[in-house]
């Protein structure tokens, strides 16, 4: 039995409650050749999924506080600057791969499930979840599109009752991660390429599809579909959305919106540093 939008949102209550606004203000075409594509970080959930993933792995001693701080610095430089440095991206990729190399897929999947329950489930934006449910209720498929590991994206998608997820793919042999990627990191210009490939395989018409994101880095993804929606947008994306006539949905309170209008990952970087310090302090206490 299909759940109503209201019932779906009630499963994950929290800040950003906006189902009435969503249902009365957004029109989704009833077209099975259409679909919806949602960014994850600060769009579907508050904060960065890769940060919570790293935090969960750090708590399980997958890597050191120094590794976590170095990873956070690379992410901070990219997101705040809005540009890529090849060495930074390569370094972050190698660090991330090092965390999982030699680990079994089933082990990491189980850990991802635990991390979602511990650190992510209560951070889902109920307003964005309601948007996704509207597409599902109209017979459309809904995918998450994230630079985070595909396994993590798939778990978030499954827990929210969505169709699936596109994420960064790591190479696996005999059920074990090799420490190499099978694709580049799924971010920026890579997202519309992945979406176009999926659309071809699924028989979708991209002009009938909708994309949602909070970041100006996702303008390529938002521009590759017929309808773009800026969700909790950063200042640059807000300007682009106004210029292009895209819809804007902000599920933050006024005070939170003002605070998050600063480079959002700056806060994430500070939080990662705090976790690193907490881990270091914990280790010192055990000495």
Short mmCIF file of C-alpha atoms in Angstrom, two decimals:
data_model
loop_
_atom_site.label_atom_id
_atom_site.label_comp_id
_atom_site.label_asym_id
_atom_site.label_seq_id
_atom_site.Cartn_x
_atom_site.Cartn_y
_atom_site.Cartn_z
CA UNK A 1 0.00 0.00 0.00
CA UNK A 2 1.43 3.36 -1.05
CA UNK A 3 2.14 5.79 1.77
CA UNK A 4 0.89 9.34 1.53
CA UNK A 5 3.38 12.20 1.49
CA UNK A 6 2.33 13.13 5.02
CA UNK A 7 2.88 9.59 6.29
CA UNK A 8 6.30 9.44 4.63
CA UNK A 9 7.41 12.67 6.26
CA UNK A 10 6.14 11.50 9.64
CA UNK A 11 8.63 8.64 9.48
CA UNK A 12 11.49 11.12 9.70
CA UNK A 13 10.32 14.16 11.70
CA UNK A 14 12.65 17.01 12.49
CA UNK A 15 13.71 20.54 11.48
CA UNK A 16 12.61 21.70 8.07
CA UNK A 17 8.99 20.53 8.29
CA UNK A 18 7.43 21.89 5.12
CA UNK A 19 5.13 19.25 3.63
CA UNK A 20 2.18 21.60 3.33
CA UNK A 21 4.23 24.16 1.44
CA UNK A 22 5.67 21.47 -0.80
CA UNK A 23 2.35 19.86 -1.62
CA UNK A 24 0.62 23.15 -2.38
CA UNK A 25 3.43 24.90 -4.24
CA UNK A 26 5.22 22.27 -6.33
CA UNK A 27 3.80 20.61 -9.42
CA UNK A 28 5.40 17.36 -10.55
CA UNK A 29 4.45 16.09 -14.02
CA UNK A 30 2.76 12.69 -14.02
CA UNK A 31 5.10 11.19 -16.57
CA UNK A 32 6.86 7.81 -16.14
CA UNK A 33 9.63 8.96 -18.46
CA UNK A 34 10.48 11.58 -15.86
CA UNK A 35 12.54 11.10 -12.70
CA UNK A 36 14.08 13.12 -9.88
CA UNK A 37 17.73 13.41 -8.93
CA UNK A 38 18.70 14.67 -5.48
CA UNK A 39 22.07 15.79 -4.22
CA UNK A 40 22.62 14.52 -0.66
CA UNK A 41 24.74 16.93 1.38
CA UNK A 42 22.71 19.88 2.71
CA UNK A 43 20.00 18.99 0.18
CA UNK A 44 18.56 15.71 1.44
CA UNK A 45 20.28 15.89 4.81
CA UNK A 46 21.81 18.51 7.07
CA UNK A 47 25.58 18.46 6.79
CA UNK A 48 27.96 16.36 4.72
CA UNK A 49 27.37 12.62 4.52
CA UNK A 50 31.06 11.93 3.92
CA UNK A 51 31.88 13.77 7.15
CA UNK A 52 29.48 11.62 9.17
CA UNK A 53 30.82 8.56 7.38
CA UNK A 54 34.41 9.55 8.23
CA UNK A 55 33.40 10.36 11.79
CA UNK A 56 31.83 6.94 12.16
CA UNK A 57 34.90 5.23 10.71
CA UNK A 58 37.19 7.23 13.00
CA UNK A 59 35.16 6.12 16.01
CA UNK A 60 35.77 2.55 14.84
CA UNK A 61 39.52 3.21 14.51
CA UNK A 62 39.69 2.88 10.72
CA UNK A 63 42.19 5.76 10.67
CA UNK A 64 43.91 8.34 12.82
CA UNK A 65 42.90 11.82 13.92
CA UNK A 66 45.65 13.19 11.66
CA UNK A 67 44.15 11.39 8.65
CA UNK A 68 40.73 12.81 9.48
CA UNK A 69 42.06 16.36 9.79
CA UNK A 70 43.98 16.08 6.50
CA UNK A 71 40.89 14.76 4.71
CA UNK A 72 38.78 17.58 6.18
CA UNK A 73 41.26 20.22 5.00
CA UNK A 74 41.12 18.98 1.40
CA UNK A 75 37.31 18.97 1.45
CA UNK A 76 37.25 22.45 2.98
CA UNK A 77 39.57 23.94 0.33
CA UNK A 78 37.47 22.49 -2.47
CA UNK A 79 34.00 23.40 -1.21
CA UNK A 80 34.80 26.89 0.08
CA UNK A 81 36.96 27.80 -2.91
CA UNK A 82 34.58 26.20 -5.39
CA UNK A 83 37.54 25.06 -7.49
CA UNK A 84 39.57 21.91 -7.67
CA UNK A 85 43.26 21.45 -7.10
CA UNK A 86 44.32 18.22 -8.78
CA UNK A 87 46.80 17.32 -6.05
CA UNK A 88 44.22 17.98 -3.31
CA UNK A 89 41.56 15.91 -5.03
CA UNK A 90 44.01 13.10 -5.74
CA UNK A 91 45.26 13.20 -2.16
CA UNK A 92 41.74 13.08 -0.75
CA UNK A 93 40.88 10.21 -3.08
CA UNK A 94 43.94 8.21 -2.06
CA UNK A 95 43.27 8.87 1.62
CA UNK A 96 39.68 7.74 1.28
CA UNK A 97 40.73 4.62 -0.60
CA UNK A 98 43.32 3.84 2.04
CA UNK A 99 40.60 3.74 4.68
CA UNK A 100 38.78 0.90 2.93
CA UNK A 101 41.54 -0.98 1.09
CA UNK A 102 41.58 -4.59 2.20
CA UNK A 103 38.18 -4.35 3.89
CA UNK A 104 35.33 -6.61 2.90
CA UNK A 105 32.32 -5.05 1.19
CA UNK A 106 29.86 -6.74 3.54
CA UNK A 107 31.80 -5.41 6.54
CA UNK A 108 31.75 -1.83 5.26
CA UNK A 109 28.08 -2.10 4.27
CA UNK A 110 27.16 -3.17 7.79
CA UNK A 111 29.19 -0.29 9.20
CA UNK A 112 27.48 2.17 6.85
CA UNK A 113 24.12 0.94 8.11
CA UNK A 114 25.21 1.60 11.70
CA UNK A 115 26.59 5.05 10.85
CA UNK A 116 23.36 6.05 9.12
CA UNK A 117 21.33 5.06 12.16
CA UNK A 118 23.72 6.76 14.60
CA UNK A 119 24.56 9.99 12.81
CA UNK A 120 22.40 10.61 9.74
CA UNK A 121 18.79 9.44 10.09
CA UNK A 122 17.73 12.33 12.32
CA UNK A 123 19.40 14.85 10.01
CA UNK A 124 17.19 14.17 6.99
CA UNK A 125 15.35 17.32 5.88
CA UNK A 126 11.66 16.42 6.11
CA UNK A 127 10.83 19.05 3.47
CA UNK A 128 13.22 17.53 0.95
CA UNK A 129 11.99 14.05 1.84
CA UNK A 130 8.46 15.26 1.08
CA UNK A 131 9.63 16.49 -2.33
CA UNK A 132 11.06 13.06 -3.09
CA UNK A 133 7.82 11.40 -1.98
CA UNK A 134 5.81 13.56 -4.36
CA UNK A 135 7.76 12.13 -7.27
CA UNK A 136 7.31 8.59 -5.97
CA UNK A 137 3.58 9.12 -5.50
CA UNK A 138 3.35 10.14 -9.15
CA UNK A 139 5.02 6.96 -10.33
CA UNK A 140 8.41 8.55 -10.96
CA UNK A 141 11.73 7.12 -9.88
CA UNK A 142 14.03 8.98 -7.50
CA UNK A 143 17.81 8.68 -7.32
CA UNK A 144 20.36 10.24 -5.01
CA UNK A 145 23.46 11.60 -6.77
CA UNK A 146 26.47 12.02 -4.49
CA UNK A 147 30.26 12.12 -4.44
CA UNK A 148 30.11 9.93 -1.33
CA UNK A 149 30.77 6.18 -1.69
CA UNK A 150 28.08 4.44 -3.70
CA UNK A 151 27.46 2.02 -0.82
CA UNK A 152 26.66 4.89 1.52
CA UNK A 153 24.39 6.54 -1.06
CA UNK A 154 22.57 3.25 -1.61
CA UNK A 155 21.96 2.80 2.10
CA UNK A 156 20.54 6.32 2.47
CA UNK A 157 18.37 5.72 -0.60
CA UNK A 158 17.10 2.39 0.68
CA UNK A 159 16.31 3.75 4.14
CA UNK A 160 14.30 6.59 2.58
CA UNK A 161 12.42 4.26 0.24
CA UNK A 162 13.92 5.78 -2.92
CA UNK A 163 14.82 4.04 -6.18
CA UNK A 164 18.59 4.03 -5.90
CA UNK A 165 21.77 6.09 -5.79
CA UNK A 166 24.64 7.14 -8.00
CA UNK A 167 27.90 7.53 -6.10
CA UNK A 168 31.65 7.17 -6.32
CA UNK A 169 32.47 3.55 -7.17
CA UNK A 170 35.39 1.68 -5.60
CA UNK A 171 36.93 -1.39 -7.22
CA UNK A 172 36.08 -4.71 -5.59
CA UNK A 173 37.72 -8.10 -6.12
CA UNK A 174 36.48 -11.23 -4.42
CA UNK A 175 34.33 -9.13 -2.11
CA UNK A 176 37.27 -6.98 -0.95
CA UNK A 177 38.09 -3.34 -1.76
CA UNK A 178 41.32 -3.04 -3.74
CA UNK A 179 42.02 0.60 -2.89
CA UNK A 180 41.30 1.83 -6.43
CA UNK A 181 38.31 3.58 -7.97
CA UNK A 182 36.50 2.28 -11.04
CA UNK A 183 35.33 5.83 -11.85
CA UNK A 184 36.34 9.37 -10.99
CA UNK A 185 34.83 11.06 -7.94
CA UNK A 186 31.18 11.79 -8.71
CA UNK A 187 30.95 15.54 -8.30
CA UNK A 188 30.60 18.68 -10.42
CA UNK A 189 30.63 17.93 -14.18
CA UNK A 190 30.72 14.18 -13.53
CA UNK A 191 27.16 14.21 -12.18
CA UNK A 192 25.32 15.10 -15.42
CA UNK A 193 27.38 12.49 -17.28
CA UNK A 194 26.31 9.81 -14.80
CA UNK A 195 22.70 10.99 -14.98
CA UNK A 196 22.72 10.92 -18.80
CA UNK A 197 24.08 7.37 -18.75
CA UNK A 198 21.41 6.26 -16.31
CA UNK A 199 18.68 8.01 -18.30
CA UNK A 200 19.72 6.17 -21.46
CA UNK A 201 19.64 2.83 -19.65
CA UNK A 202 16.28 3.52 -17.95
CA UNK A 203 14.49 5.14 -20.91
CA UNK A 204 14.15 8.53 -19.22
CA UNK A 205 13.59 11.84 -20.96
CA UNK A 206 15.87 14.34 -19.23
CA UNK A 207 13.66 17.22 -20.32
CA UNK A 208 10.95 15.65 -18.13
CA UNK A 209 13.26 15.16 -15.15
CA UNK A 210 13.92 17.31 -12.07
CA UNK A 211 17.14 17.88 -10.14
CA UNK A 212 17.64 19.26 -6.64
CA UNK A 213 20.78 20.65 -5.01
CA UNK A 214 22.06 23.19 -2.50
CA UNK A 215 25.43 23.95 -4.11
CA UNK A 216 26.65 26.07 -7.00
CA UNK A 217 29.03 23.19 -7.76
CA UNK A 218 25.96 21.29 -8.95
CA UNK A 219 24.87 23.83 -11.57
CA UNK A 220 25.93 21.33 -14.29
CA UNK A 221 23.56 18.72 -12.82
CA UNK A 222 20.74 21.23 -12.39
CA UNK A 223 21.20 22.43 -15.97
CA UNK A 224 20.99 18.98 -17.56
CA UNK A 225 17.30 18.43 -16.75
CA UNK A 226 14.02 20.12 -17.58
CA UNK A 227 13.28 21.42 -14.08
CA UNK A 228 15.84 22.57 -11.52
CA UNK A 229 15.15 23.29 -7.86
CA UNK A 230 17.63 24.97 -5.52
CA UNK A 231 17.17 23.50 -2.03
CA UNK A 232 18.71 25.34 0.94
CA UNK A 233 20.93 27.08 -1.63
CA UNK A 234 24.30 28.66 -1.00
CA UNK A 235 24.55 32.32 -2.00
CA UNK A 236 26.00 31.66 -5.46
CA UNK A 237 23.38 29.05 -6.34
CA UNK A 238 20.65 31.40 -5.13
CA UNK A 239 21.91 34.02 -7.57
CA UNK A 240 22.03 31.50 -10.41
CA UNK A 241 18.54 30.20 -9.57
CA UNK A 242 17.07 33.69 -9.61
CA UNK A 243 18.76 34.47 -12.90
CA UNK A 244 17.61 31.20 -14.51
CA UNK A 245 14.12 31.28 -13.01
CA UNK A 246 14.65 28.06 -11.07
CA UNK A 247 12.51 27.26 -8.05
CA UNK A 248 14.04 27.85 -4.63
CA UNK A 249 13.04 25.79 -1.58
CA UNK A 250 14.59 26.65 1.77
CA UNK A 251 13.68 24.41 4.69
CA UNK A 252 15.95 26.14 7.20
CA UNK A 253 14.73 28.60 9.79
CA UNK A 254 15.64 32.24 9.20
CA UNK A 255 18.39 32.13 11.81
CA UNK A 256 19.81 28.88 10.48
CA UNK A 257 19.64 30.12 6.90
CA UNK A 258 21.67 33.19 7.83
CA UNK A 259 24.25 31.07 9.57
CA UNK A 260 24.45 28.45 6.82
CA UNK A 261 24.71 31.14 4.14
CA UNK A 262 28.39 31.25 5.13
CA UNK A 263 30.35 28.59 3.26
CA UNK A 264 28.54 25.58 4.65
CA UNK A 265 31.49 23.26 4.67
CA UNK A 266 33.44 25.73 6.77
CA UNK A 267 31.22 24.52 9.58
CA UNK A 268 31.85 20.96 8.54
CA UNK A 269 35.58 21.55 8.58
CA UNK A 270 35.41 22.96 12.09
CA UNK A 271 33.30 20.01 13.18
CA UNK A 272 35.77 17.54 11.66
CA UNK A 273 38.60 19.28 13.48
CA UNK A 274 36.61 19.03 16.69
CA UNK A 275 36.18 15.30 16.16
CA UNK A 276 39.90 14.95 15.53
CA UNK A 277 40.66 16.78 18.76
CA UNK A 278 38.15 14.64 20.63
CA UNK A 279 39.79 11.47 19.34
CA UNK A 280 43.24 12.76 20.28
CA UNK A 281 42.01 13.72 23.75
CA UNK A 282 40.44 10.29 24.21
CA UNK A 283 43.70 8.60 23.29
CA UNK A 284 45.66 10.75 25.74
CA UNK A 285 43.29 9.80 28.55
CA UNK A 286 43.96 6.12 27.86
CA UNK A 287 47.73 6.55 28.06
#
